[in-house]
Structure formats: structure tokens, C-alpha cells
PDB file of C-alpha atoms in Angstrom:
ATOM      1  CA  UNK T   1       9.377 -29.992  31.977  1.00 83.00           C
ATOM      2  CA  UNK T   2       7.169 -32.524  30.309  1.00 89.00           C
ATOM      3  CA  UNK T   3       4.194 -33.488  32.213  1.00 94.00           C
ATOM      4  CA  UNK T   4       1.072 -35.862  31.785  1.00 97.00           C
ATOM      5  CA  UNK T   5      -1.568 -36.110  34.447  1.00 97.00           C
ATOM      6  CA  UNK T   6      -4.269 -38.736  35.032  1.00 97.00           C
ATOM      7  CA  UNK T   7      -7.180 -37.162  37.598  1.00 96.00           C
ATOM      8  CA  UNK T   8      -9.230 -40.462  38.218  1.00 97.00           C
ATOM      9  CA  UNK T   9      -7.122 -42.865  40.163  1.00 96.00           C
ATOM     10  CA  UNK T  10      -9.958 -45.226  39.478  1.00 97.00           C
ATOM     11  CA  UNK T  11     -13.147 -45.852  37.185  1.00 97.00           C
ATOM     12  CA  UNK T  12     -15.941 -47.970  37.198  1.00 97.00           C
ATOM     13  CA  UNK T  13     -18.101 -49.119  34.470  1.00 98.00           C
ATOM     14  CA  UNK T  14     -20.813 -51.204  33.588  1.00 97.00           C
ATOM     15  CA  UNK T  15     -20.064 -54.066  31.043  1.00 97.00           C
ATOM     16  CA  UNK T  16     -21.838 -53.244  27.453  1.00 97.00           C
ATOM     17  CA  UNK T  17     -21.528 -49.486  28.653  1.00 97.00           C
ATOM     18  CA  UNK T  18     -19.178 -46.697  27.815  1.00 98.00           C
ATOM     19  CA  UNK T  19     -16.834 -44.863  29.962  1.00 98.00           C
ATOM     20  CA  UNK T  20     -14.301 -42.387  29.531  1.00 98.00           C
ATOM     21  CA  UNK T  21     -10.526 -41.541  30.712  1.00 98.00           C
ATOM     22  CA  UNK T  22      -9.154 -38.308  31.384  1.00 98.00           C
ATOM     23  CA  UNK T  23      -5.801 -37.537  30.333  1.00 98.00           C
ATOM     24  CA  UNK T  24      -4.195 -33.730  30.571  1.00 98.00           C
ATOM     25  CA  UNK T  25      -0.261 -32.961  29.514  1.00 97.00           C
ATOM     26  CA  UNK T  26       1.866 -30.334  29.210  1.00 96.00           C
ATOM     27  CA  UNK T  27       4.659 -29.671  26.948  1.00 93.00           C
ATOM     28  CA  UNK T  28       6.500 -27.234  24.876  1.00 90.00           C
ATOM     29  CA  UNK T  29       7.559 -29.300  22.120  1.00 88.00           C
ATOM     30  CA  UNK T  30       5.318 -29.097  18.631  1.00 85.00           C
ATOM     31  CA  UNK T  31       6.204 -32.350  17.322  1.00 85.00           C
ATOM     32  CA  UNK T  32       5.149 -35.275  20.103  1.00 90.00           C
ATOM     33  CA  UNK T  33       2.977 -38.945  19.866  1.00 91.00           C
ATOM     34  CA  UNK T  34       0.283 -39.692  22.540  1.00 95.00           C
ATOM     35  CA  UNK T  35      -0.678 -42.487  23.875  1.00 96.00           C
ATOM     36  CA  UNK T  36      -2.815 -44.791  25.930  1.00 97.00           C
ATOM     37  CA  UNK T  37      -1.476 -47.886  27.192  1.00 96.00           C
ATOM     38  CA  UNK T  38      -3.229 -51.027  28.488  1.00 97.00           C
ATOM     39  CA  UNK T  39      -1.245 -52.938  31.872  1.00 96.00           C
ATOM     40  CA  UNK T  40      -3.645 -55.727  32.774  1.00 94.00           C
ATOM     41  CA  UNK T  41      -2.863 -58.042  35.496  1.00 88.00           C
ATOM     42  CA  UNK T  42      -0.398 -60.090  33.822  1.00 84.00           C
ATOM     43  CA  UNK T  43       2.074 -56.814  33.821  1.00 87.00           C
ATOM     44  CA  UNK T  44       2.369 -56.489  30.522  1.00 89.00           C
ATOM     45  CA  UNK T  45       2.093 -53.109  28.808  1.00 93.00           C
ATOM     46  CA  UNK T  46      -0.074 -53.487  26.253  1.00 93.00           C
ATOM     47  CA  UNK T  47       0.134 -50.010  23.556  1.00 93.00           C
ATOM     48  CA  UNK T  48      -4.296 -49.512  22.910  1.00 96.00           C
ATOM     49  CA  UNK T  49      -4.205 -46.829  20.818  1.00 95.00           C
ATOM     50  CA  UNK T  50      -1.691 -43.685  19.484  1.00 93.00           C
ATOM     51  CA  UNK T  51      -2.441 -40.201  18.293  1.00 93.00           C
ATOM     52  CA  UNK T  52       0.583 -38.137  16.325  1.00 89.00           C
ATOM     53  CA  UNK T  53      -0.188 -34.071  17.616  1.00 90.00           C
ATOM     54  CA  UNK T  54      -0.059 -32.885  14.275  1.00 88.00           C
ATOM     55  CA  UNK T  55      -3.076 -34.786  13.015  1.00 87.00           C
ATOM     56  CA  UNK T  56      -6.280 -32.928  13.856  1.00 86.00           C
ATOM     57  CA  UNK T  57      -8.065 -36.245  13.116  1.00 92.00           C
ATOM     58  CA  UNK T  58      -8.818 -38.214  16.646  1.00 95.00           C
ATOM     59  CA  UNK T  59      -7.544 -41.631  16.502  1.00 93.00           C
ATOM     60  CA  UNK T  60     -10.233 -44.865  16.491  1.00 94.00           C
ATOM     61  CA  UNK T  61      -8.985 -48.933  17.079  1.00 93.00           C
ATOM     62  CA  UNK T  62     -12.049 -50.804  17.138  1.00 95.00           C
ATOM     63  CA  UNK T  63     -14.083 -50.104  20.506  1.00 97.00           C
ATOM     64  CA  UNK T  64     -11.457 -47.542  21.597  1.00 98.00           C
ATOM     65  CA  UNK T  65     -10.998 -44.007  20.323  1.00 97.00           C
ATOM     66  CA  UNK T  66      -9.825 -40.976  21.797  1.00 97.00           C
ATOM     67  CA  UNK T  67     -10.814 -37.101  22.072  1.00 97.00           C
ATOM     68  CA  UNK T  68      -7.983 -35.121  21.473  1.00 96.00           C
ATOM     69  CA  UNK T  69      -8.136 -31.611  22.072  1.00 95.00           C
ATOM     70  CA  UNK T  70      -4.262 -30.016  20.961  1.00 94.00           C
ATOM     71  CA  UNK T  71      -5.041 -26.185  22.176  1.00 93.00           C
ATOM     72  CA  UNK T  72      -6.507 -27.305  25.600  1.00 95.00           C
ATOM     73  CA  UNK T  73      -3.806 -30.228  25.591  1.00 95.00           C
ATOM     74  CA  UNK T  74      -6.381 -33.081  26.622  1.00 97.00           C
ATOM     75  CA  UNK T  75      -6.317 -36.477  25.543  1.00 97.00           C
ATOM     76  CA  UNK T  76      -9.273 -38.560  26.899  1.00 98.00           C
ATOM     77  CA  UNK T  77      -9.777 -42.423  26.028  1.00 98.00           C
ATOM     78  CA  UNK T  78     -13.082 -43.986  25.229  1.00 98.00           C
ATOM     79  CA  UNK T  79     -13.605 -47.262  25.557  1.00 98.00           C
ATOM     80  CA  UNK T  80     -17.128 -48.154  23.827  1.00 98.00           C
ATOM     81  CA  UNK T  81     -19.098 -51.592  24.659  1.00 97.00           C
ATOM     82  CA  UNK T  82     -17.131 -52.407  27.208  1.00 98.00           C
ATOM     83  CA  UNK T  83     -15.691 -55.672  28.217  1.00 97.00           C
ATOM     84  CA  UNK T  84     -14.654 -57.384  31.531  1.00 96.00           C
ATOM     85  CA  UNK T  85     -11.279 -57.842  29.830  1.00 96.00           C
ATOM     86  CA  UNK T  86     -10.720 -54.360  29.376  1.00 97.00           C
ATOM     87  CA  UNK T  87     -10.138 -54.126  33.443  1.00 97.00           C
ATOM     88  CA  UNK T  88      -6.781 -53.365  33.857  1.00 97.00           C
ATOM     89  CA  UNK T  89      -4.663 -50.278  34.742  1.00 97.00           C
ATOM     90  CA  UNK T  90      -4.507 -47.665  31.611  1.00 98.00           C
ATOM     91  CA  UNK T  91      -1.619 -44.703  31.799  1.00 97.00           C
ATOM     92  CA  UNK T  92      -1.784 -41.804  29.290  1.00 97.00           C
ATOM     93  CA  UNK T  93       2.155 -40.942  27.705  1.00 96.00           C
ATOM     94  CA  UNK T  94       3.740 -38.580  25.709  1.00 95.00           C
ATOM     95  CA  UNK T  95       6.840 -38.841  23.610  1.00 91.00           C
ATOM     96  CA  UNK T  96       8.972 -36.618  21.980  1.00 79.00           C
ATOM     97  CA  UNK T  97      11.491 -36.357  19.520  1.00 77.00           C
ATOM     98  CA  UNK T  98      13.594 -38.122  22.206  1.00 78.00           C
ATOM     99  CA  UNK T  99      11.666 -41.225  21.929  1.00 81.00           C
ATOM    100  CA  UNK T 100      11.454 -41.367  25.755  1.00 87.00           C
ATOM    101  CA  UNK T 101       7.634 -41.287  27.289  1.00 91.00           C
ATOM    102  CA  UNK T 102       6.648 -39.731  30.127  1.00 94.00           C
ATOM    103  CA  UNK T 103       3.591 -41.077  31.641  1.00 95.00           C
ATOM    104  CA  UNK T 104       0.678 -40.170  33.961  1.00 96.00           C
ATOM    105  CA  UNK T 105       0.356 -41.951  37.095  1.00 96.00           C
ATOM    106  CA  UNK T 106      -2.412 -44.100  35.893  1.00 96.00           C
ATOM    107  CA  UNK T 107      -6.209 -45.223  36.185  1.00 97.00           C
ATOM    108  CA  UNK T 108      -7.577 -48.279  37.390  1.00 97.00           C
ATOM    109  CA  UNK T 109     -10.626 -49.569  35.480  1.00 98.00           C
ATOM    110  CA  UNK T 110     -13.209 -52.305  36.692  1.00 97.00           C
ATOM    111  CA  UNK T 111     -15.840 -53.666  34.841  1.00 97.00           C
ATOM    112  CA  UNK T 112     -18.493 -54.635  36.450  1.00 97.00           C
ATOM    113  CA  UNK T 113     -20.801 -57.772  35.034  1.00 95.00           C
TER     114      UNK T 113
ATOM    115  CA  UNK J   1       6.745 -61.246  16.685  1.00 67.00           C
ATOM    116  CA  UNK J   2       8.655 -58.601  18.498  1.00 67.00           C
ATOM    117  CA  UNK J   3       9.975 -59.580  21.557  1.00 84.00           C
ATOM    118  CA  UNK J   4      10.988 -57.995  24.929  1.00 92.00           C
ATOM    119  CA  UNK J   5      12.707 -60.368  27.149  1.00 93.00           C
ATOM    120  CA  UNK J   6      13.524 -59.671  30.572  1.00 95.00           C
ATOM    121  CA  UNK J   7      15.955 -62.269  32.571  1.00 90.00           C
ATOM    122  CA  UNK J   8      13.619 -62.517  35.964  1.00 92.00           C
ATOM    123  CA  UNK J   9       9.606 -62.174  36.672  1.00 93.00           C
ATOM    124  CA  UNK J  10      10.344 -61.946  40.931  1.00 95.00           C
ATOM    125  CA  UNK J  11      13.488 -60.786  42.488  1.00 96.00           C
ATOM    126  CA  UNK J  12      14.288 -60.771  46.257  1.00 97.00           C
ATOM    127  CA  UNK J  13      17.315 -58.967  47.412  1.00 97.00           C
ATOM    128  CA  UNK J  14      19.040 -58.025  50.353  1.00 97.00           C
ATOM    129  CA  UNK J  15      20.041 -54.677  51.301  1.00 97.00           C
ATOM    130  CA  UNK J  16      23.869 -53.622  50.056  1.00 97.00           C
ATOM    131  CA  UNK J  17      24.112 -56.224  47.508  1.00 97.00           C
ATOM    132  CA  UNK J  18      24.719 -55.920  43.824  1.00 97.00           C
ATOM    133  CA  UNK J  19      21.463 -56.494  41.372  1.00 97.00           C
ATOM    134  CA  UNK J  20      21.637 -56.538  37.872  1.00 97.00           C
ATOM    135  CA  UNK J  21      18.876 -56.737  35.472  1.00 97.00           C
ATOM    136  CA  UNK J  22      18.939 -57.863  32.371  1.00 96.00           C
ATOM    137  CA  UNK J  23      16.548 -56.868  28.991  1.00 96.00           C
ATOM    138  CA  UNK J  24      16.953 -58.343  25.786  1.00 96.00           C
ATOM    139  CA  UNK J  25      15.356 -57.273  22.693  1.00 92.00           C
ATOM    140  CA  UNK J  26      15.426 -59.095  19.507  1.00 88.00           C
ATOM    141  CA  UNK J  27      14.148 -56.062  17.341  1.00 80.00           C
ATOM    142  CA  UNK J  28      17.668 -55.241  15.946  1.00 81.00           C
ATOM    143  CA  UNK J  29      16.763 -51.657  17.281  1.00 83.00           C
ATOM    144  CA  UNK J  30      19.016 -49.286  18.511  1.00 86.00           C
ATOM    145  CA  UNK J  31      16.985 -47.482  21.647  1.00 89.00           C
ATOM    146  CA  UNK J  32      16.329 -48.945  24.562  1.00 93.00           C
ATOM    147  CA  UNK J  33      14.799 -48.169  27.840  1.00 95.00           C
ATOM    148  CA  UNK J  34      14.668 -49.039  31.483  1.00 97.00           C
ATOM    149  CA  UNK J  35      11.744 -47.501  33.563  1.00 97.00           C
ATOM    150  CA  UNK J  36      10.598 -48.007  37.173  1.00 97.00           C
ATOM    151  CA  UNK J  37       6.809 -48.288  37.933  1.00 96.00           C
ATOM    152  CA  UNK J  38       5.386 -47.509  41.480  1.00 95.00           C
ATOM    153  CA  UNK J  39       1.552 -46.955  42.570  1.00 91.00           C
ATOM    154  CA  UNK J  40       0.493 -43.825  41.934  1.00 90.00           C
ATOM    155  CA  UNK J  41       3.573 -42.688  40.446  1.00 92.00           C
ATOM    156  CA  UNK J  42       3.386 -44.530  36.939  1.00 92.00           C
ATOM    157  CA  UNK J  43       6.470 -45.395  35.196  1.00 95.00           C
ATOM    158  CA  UNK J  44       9.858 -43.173  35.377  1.00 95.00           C
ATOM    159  CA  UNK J  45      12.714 -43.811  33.149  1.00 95.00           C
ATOM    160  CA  UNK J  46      15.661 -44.516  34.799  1.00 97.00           C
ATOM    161  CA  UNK J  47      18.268 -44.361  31.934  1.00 97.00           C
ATOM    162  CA  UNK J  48      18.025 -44.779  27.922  1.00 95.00           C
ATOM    163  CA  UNK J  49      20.200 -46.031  25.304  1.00 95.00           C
ATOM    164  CA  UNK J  50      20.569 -44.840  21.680  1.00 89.00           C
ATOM    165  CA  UNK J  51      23.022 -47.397  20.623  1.00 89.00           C
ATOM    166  CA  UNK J  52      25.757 -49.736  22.050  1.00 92.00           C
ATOM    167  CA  UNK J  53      28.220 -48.194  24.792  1.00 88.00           C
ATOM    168  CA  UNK J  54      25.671 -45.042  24.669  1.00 90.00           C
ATOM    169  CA  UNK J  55      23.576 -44.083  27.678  1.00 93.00           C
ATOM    170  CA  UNK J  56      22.026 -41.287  28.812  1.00 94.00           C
ATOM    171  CA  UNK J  57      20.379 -40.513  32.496  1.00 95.00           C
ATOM    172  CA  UNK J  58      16.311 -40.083  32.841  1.00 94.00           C
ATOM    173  CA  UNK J  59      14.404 -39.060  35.059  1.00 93.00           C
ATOM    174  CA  UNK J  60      15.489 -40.934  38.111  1.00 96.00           C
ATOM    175  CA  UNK J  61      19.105 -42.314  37.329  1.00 96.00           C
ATOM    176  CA  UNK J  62      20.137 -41.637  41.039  1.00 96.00           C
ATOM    177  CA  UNK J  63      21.133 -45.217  42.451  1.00 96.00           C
ATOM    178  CA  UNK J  64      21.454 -46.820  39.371  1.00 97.00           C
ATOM    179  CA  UNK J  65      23.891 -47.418  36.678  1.00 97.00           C
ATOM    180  CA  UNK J  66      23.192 -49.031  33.369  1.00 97.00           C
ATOM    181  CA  UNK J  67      25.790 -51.384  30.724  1.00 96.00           C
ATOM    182  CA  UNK J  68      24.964 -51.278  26.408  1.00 96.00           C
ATOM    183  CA  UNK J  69      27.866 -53.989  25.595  1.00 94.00           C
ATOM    184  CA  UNK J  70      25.826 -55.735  23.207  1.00 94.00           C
ATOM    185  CA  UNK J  71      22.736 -53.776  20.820  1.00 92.00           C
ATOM    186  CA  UNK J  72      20.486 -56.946  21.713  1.00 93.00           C
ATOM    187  CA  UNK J  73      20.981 -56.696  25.957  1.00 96.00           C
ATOM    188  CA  UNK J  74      20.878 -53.510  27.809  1.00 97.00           C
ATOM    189  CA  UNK J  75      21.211 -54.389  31.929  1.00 97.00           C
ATOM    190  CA  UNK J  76      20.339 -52.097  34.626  1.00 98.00           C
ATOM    191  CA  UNK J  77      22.365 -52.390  37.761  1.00 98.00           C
ATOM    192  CA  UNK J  78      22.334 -51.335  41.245  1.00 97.00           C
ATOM    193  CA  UNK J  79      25.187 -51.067  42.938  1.00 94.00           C
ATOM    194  CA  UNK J  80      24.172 -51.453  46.336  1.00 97.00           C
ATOM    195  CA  UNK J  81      20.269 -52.059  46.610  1.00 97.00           C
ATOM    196  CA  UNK J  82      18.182 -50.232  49.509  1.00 97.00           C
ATOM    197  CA  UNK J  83      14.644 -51.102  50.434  1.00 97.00           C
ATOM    198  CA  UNK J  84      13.510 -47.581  48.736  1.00 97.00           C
ATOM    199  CA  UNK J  85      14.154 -49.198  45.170  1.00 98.00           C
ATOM    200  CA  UNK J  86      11.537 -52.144  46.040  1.00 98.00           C
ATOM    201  CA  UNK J  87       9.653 -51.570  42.578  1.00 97.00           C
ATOM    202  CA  UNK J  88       8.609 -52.874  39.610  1.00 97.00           C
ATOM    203  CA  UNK J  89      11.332 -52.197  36.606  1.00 97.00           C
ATOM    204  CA  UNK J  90      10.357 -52.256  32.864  1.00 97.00           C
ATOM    205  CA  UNK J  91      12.307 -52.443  30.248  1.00 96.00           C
ATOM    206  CA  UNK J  92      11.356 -51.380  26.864  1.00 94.00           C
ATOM    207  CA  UNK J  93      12.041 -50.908  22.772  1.00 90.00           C
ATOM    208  CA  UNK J  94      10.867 -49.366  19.895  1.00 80.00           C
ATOM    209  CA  UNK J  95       9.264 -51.477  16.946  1.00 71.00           C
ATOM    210  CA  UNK J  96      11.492 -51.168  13.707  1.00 62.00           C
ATOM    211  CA  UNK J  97      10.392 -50.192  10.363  1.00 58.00           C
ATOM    212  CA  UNK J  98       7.753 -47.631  11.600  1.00 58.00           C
ATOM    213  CA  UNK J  99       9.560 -44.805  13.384  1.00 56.00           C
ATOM    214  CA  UNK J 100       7.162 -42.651  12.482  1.00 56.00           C
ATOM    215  CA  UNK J 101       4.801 -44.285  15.463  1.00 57.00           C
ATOM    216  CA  UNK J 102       7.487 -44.836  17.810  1.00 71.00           C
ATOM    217  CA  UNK J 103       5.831 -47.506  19.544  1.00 80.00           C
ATOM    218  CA  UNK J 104       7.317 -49.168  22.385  1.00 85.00           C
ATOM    219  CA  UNK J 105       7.576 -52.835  22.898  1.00 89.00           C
ATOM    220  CA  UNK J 106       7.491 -53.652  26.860  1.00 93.00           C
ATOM    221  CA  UNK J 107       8.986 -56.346  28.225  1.00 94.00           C
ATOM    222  CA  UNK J 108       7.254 -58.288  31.063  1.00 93.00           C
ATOM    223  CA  UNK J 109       8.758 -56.657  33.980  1.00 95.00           C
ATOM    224  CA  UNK J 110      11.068 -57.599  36.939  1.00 96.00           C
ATOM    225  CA  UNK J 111       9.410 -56.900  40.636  1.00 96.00           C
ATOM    226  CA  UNK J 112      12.084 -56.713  42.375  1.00 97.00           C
ATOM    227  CA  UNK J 113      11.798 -56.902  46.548  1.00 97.00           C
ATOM    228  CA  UNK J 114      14.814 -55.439  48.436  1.00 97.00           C
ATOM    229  CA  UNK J 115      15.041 -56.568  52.241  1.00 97.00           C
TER     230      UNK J 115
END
């Protein structure tokens, strides 16, 4: 079974500083998408940024990037400069070649002014 | 823009009765998904759909049933609600053109209260 696990129910950061989100999954498949996804208050999912597991390459958008690490099956978001909008809850997911995600149970990140 | 719609924002139900949900996408794609999202549980699909009168059970189908009639509308129903499916339900489609990415378009949610 697919799995993808988020360790910090919650994260703190300072606004203008950097902070970083764990993500771990597990999976047998070779061919799979990862991504982090944004849910602020309003509810709506909001897709931040998206790494394909073949590319070696971590992915960048702006102020976010990730550190993807394919042999020790990691996938950690950092969000640079940070912003009070950027407080919201962010889940880690995998796809496959089902299309379906499976997600991790999510991290709630303040910003504090 | 792409667009997720979902019928209701805040449901309140009673126990035993009939709920359905409804999700429209305007994408003109064929997949479509209905997840649940608890606290500390993040979101579970329910049941998927490749294509009209097509659907398949995730992760959690138990309790729920699903209807494809139309490719735009894909409606999640439970039969008889019971206070343990008190959640928030998702519903959710891929953006055309780029299946490479296989990003999924959310719609805004349904939090649905059964009493």
C-alpha cells in the first residue's frame, strides 16, 4: 500500500524567515508525481508546487521549492521569505499512474508577524 | 479558468436520511474524484470515475455510493447518513491538456454535519 506521512502536525515561523516541511512516502510504483498542496482557511485546495519522480532536478515556484530525496523517499517543502498569507494547512500527496492521490495527514503553518 | 463546482458550502443532516452531493466540473475531463477530509487524517478518496457510468471504489467507499450520468456532474450519495460521516467532502478533477502533471482542480468543499 501507498503511503505518505507528515511528522509535524504543526509549524511555526517567523514572517521574512524560512521554514521547512517534512514529507516521507512509501510506494512501489517507479513512475509517480509529488506534491504539496496549499488549504488556507477559505477550504480551498490550492496545488503550490509538483515534482515528477523521475526528474532528479528539485522543483522551485517562486519562494517555494522542495528537497526531494527519491532513494530515501523524502519530499520536504521550503517556503523562503515567508508571508502571513502562507498560514494555512499544507498536505504532501502522491499519485500514480491511477491518477488518484494519497495524502499525508497534514501540517498546520502559522506565521507569526 | 478551470472550474470545480460543488452544489453546497454547509450541509446539516439528520441521521437515516438520504444525502447527495453534487460536483460539477467544466474541464471536459474524464476523471473525477470524491475525497473525505478529517483532522489529522487528511483527505481519503471515497470513489473515482474514469468516464461516464464508470466508477471505481477508493479507499473508504464503505457507506457511500456514487452516480457518473453525465461527464460534467459526478454526485456522491449516502444512502442513509450516520453521525460518523460528519466530514468535510472534496471533490476534485484533473486539468486538461497537460496530463503529464496530472494536476488536480479542487472544488470548494461541502462540510457536511449529520445529527
Amino acid at each position: 500500500a501507498q503511503t505518505v506521512t507528515q511528522s509535524q502536525p504543526e509549524m511555526s515561523v517567523q514572517e521574512a524567515e524560512t521554514v521547512t516541511l517534512s514529507c516521507t512516502y512509501d510506494t512501489s510504483e517507479s513512475d509517480y508525481y509529488l506534491f504539496w498542496y496549499k488549504q488556507p482557511p477559505s477550504r480551498q485546495m490550492i496545488l503550490v508546487i509538483r515534482q515528477e519522480a523521475y526528474k532528479q532536478q528539485n522543483a522551485t515556484e517562486n519562494r517555494f521549492s522542495v528537497n526531494f530525496q527519491k532513494a530515501a523517499k523524502s519530499f520536504s517543502l521550503k517556503i523562503s521569505d515567508s508571508q502571513l498569507g502562507d498560514a494555512a494547512m499544507y498536505f504532501c500527496a502522491l499519485m500514480d499512474s491511477s491518477y488518484k492521490l494519497i495524502f499525508g495527514s497534514g501540517t498546520r503553518l502559522l506565521v507569526r508577524p | 479558468d478551470v472550474k470545480v463546482t460543488q452544489s453546497s458550502r454547509y450541509l446539516v443532516k439528520r441521521t437515516g436520511e438520504k444525502v447527495f452531493l453534487e460536483c460539477v466540473q467544466d474541464m471536459d475531463h474524464e476523471n473525477m474524484f470524491w475525497y473525505r477530509q478529517d483532522p489529522g487524517l487528511g483527505l481519503r478518496l471515497i470513489y473515482f470515475s474514469y468516464d461516464v457510468k464508470m466508477k471505481e471504489k477508493g479507499d473508504i467507499p464503505e457507506g457511500y455510493s456514487v452516480s457518473r450520468e453525465k461527464k460534467e456532474r459526478f454526485s456522491l450519495i449516502l444512502e442513509s447518513a450516520s453521525t460518523n460521516q460528519t466530514s468535510m467532502y472534496l471533490c476534485a478533477s484533473p486539468r486538461p491538456g497537460d496530463s503529464s502533471y496530472n494536476e488536480q482542480f479542487f472544488g470548494p468543499g461541502t462540510r457536511l454535519t449529520v445529527l
